[in-house]
Short mmCIF file of C-alpha atoms in Angstrom, two decimals:
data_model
loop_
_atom_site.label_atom_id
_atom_site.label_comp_id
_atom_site.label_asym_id
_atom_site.label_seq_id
_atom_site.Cartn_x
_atom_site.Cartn_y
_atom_site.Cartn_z
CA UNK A 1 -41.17 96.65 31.68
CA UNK A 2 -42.32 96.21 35.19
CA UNK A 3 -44.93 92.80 36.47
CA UNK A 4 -47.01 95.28 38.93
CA UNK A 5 -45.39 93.44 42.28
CA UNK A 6 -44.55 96.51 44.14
CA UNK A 7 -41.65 95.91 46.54
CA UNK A 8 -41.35 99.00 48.03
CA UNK A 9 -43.71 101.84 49.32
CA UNK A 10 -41.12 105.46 49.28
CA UNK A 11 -42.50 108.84 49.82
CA UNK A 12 -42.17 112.20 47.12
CA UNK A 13 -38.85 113.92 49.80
CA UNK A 14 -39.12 117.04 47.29
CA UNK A 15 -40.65 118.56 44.50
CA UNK A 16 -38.97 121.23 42.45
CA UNK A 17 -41.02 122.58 39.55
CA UNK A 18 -39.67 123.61 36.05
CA UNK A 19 -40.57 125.34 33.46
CA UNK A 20 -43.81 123.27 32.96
CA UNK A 21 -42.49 120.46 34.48
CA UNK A 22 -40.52 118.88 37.64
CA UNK A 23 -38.15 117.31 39.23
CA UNK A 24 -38.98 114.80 42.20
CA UNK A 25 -36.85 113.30 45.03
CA UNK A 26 -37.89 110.13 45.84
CA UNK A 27 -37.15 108.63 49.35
CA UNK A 28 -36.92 104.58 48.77
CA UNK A 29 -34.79 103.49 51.40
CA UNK A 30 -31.09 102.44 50.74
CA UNK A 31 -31.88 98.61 50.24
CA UNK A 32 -34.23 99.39 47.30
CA UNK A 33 -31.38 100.52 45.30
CA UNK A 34 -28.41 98.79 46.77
CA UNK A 35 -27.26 98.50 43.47
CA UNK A 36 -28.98 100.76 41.56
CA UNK A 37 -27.56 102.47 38.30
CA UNK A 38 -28.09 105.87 36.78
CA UNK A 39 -30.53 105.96 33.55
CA UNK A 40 -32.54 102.80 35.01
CA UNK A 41 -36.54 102.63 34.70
CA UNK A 42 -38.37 102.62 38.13
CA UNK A 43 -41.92 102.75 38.37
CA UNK A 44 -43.53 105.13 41.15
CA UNK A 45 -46.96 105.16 41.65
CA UNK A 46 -47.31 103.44 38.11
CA UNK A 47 -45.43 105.75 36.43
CA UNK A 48 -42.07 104.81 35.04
CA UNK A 49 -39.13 106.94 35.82
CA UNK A 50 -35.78 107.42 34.56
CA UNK A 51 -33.79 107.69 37.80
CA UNK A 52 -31.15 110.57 37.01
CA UNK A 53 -29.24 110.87 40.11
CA UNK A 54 -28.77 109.13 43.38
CA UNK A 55 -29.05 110.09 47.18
CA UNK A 56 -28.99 109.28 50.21
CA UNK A 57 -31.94 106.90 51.04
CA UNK A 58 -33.56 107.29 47.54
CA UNK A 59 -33.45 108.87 43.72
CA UNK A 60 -34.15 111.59 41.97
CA UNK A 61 -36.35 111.57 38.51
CA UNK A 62 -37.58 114.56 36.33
CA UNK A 63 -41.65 114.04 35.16
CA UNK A 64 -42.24 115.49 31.66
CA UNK A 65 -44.89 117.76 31.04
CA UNK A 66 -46.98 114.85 29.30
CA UNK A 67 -46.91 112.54 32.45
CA UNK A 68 -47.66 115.53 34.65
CA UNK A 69 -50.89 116.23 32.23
CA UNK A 70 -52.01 112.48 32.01
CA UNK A 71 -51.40 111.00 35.72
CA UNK A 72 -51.82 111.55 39.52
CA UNK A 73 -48.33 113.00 39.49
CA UNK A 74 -49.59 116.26 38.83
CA UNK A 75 -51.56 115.93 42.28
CA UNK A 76 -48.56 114.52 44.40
CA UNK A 77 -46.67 116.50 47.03
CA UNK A 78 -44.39 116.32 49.47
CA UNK A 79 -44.77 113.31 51.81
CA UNK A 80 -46.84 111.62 49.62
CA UNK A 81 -46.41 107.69 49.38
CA UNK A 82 -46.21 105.67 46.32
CA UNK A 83 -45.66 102.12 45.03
CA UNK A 84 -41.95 101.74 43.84
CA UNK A 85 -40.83 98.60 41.65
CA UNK A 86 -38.00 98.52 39.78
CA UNK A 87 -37.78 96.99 36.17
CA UNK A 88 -38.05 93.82 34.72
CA UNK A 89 -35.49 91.44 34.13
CA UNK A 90 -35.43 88.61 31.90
CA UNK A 91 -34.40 86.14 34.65
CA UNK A 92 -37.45 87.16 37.01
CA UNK A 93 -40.36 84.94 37.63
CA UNK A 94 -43.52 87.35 36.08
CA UNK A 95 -45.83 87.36 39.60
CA UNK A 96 -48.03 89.97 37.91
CA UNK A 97 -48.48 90.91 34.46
CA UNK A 98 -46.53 92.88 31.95
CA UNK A 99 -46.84 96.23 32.79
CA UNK A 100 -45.46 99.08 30.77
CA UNK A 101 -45.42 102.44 33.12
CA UNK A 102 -47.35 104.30 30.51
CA UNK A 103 -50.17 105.05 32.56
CA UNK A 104 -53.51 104.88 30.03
CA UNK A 105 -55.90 107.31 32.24
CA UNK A 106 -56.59 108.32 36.01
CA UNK A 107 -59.49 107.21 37.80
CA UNK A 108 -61.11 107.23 40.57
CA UNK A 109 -62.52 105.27 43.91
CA UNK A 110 -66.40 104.77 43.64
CA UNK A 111 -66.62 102.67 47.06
CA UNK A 112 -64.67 100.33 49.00
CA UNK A 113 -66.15 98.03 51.44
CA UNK A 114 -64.83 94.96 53.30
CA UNK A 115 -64.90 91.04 52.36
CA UNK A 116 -63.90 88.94 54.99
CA UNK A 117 -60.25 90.11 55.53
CA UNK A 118 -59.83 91.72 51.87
CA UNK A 119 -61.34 94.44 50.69
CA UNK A 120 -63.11 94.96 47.81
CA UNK A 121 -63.39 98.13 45.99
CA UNK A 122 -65.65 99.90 42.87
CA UNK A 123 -63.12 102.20 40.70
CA UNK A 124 -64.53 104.34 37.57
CA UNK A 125 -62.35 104.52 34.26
CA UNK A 126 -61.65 107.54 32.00
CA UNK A 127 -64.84 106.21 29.07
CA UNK A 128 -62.42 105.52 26.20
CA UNK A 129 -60.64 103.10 28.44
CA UNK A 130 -63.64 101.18 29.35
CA UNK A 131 -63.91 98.58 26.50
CA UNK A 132 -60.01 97.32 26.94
CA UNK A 133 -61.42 96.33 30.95
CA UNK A 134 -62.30 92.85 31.03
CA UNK A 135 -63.83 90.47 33.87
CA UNK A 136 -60.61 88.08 35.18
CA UNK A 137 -58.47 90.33 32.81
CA UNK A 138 -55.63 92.22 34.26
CA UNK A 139 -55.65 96.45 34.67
CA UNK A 140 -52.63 98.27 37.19
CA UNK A 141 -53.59 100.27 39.69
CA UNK A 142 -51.10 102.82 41.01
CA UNK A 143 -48.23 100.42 40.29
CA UNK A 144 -49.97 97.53 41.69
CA UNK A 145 -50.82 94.45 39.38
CA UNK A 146 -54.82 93.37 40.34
CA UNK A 147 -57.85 90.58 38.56
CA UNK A 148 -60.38 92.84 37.57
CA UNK A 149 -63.40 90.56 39.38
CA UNK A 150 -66.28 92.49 37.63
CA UNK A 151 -67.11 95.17 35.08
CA UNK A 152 -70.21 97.39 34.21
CA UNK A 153 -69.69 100.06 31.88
CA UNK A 154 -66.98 102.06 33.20
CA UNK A 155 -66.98 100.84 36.16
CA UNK A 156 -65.24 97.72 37.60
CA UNK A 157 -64.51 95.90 40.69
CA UNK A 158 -61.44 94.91 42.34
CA UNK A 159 -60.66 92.54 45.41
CA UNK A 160 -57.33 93.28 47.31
CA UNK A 161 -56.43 91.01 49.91
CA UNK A 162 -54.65 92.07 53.41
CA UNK A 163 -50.62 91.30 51.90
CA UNK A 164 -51.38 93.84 49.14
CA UNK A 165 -53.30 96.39 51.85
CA UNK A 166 -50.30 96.27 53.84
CA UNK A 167 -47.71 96.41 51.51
CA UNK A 168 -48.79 98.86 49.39
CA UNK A 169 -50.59 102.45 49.29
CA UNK A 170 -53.71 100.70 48.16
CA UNK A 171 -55.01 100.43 51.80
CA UNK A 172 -54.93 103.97 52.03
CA UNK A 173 -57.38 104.20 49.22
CA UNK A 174 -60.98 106.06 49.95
CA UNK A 175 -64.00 107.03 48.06
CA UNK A 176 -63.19 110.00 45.69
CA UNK A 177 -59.48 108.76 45.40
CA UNK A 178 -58.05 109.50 42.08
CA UNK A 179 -55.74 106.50 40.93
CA UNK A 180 -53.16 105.97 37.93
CA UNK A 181 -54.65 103.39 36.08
CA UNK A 182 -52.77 101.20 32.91
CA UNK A 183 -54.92 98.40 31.07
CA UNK A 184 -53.90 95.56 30.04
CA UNK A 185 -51.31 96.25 27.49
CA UNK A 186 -52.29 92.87 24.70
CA UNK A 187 -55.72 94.78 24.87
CA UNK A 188 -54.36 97.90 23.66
CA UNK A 189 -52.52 96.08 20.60
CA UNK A 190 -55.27 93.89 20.03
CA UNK A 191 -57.47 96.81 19.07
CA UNK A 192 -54.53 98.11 16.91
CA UNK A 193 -54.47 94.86 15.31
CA UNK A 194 -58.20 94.56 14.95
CA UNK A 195 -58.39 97.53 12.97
CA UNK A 196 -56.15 96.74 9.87
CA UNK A 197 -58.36 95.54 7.64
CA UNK A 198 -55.48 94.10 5.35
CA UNK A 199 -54.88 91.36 8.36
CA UNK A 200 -58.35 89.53 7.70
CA UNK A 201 -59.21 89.64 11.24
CA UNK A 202 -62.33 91.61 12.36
CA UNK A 203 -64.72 91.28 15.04
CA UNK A 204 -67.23 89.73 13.07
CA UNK A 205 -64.58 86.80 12.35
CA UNK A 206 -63.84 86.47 15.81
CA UNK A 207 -67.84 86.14 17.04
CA UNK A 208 -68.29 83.47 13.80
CA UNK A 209 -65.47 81.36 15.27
CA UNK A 210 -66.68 81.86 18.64
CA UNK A 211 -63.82 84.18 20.40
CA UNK A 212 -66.53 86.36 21.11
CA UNK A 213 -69.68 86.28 22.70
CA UNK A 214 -73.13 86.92 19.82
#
């Protein structure tokens, strides 16, 4: 598990491809993993990674066929930059949200325009992850933990603020960018949850009670 507080931006070093999938060397910088350990979960660019072998200045990871198919990772190459953060643990204060790795869909930059010293942007989600997007609810973007600020149909708005522009590859964002996106991972078990009938709980219950808007 991961909170979405990147604290690192590395670059893809090298990209070897096999047999349907690859294997990526990461540069992070030696502080990043000081103390790393083989096997650990790192997310890159919102992905999470096994890291399977050390280097100098960074870490290699193999990306499975499936992530390749369902993420930006297909797309990166060599000198690209992306969000590192390594995982969870239980003694760490939760800045963002829990974030699994499992990216949910890619999607893309609609606009981006500037607010004051932020910077807000438009992004479009895949359809069937539309409904778990929710005003003031949480969604990752590339790694990054963000407050969805508004939502019509697929489409939703996020504001980033300069720490997060500078820190992060979000700044480098532009219109047409495609972006690894996770929602908010209660959502997705919610739904699950939602549909057993056996449980009682059904979204007619929830509007009665008023959880839910008529």
């Amino acid at each position: 598990m991961f909170t979405g507080i990147v604290t690192a931006v590395g670059r893809i070093a090298a990209i070897e491809r096999r047999a349907g999938d690859a294997r990526l060397r990461i540069a992070s910088g030696d502080m990043f993993l000081a103390d790393g350990e083989l096997g650990e979960s790192i997310s890159v660019g919102g992905v999470c990674l096994t890291a399977v072998a050390f280097t100098t200045g960074g870490f290699v990871a193999d990306v499975s066929a499936e992530t390749l198919a369902c993420t930006c990772a297909e797309h990166w190459v060599v000198g690209h930059r992306v969000n590192l953060e390594r995982a969870l643990k239980l003694a760490d204060r939760l800045g963002g949200h829990l974030v699994s790795g499992h990216v949910d869909g890619v999607g893309e930059v609609v606009s981006r325009r500037a607010d004051g010293r932020s910077q807000r942007f438009m992004l479009r989600a895949p359809q069937p992850l539309a409904h778990y997007i929710a005003a003031k609810g949480s969604i990752t973007i590339d790694g990054v933990s963000l407050t969805v600020n508004t939502v019509s149909g697929a489409e939703f708005g996020v504001n980033i603020v300069p720490h997060t522009l500078e820190h992060t590859t979000l700044g480098e964002l532009v219109a047409g960018g495609r972006v690894n996106l996770e929602v908010d991972l209660l959502a997705r078990y919610l739904e699950r949850l939602l549909g057993r009938v056996e449980i009682g709980v059904n979204l007619p219950l929830l509007t009665e009670h008023g959880f839910l808007d008529r």
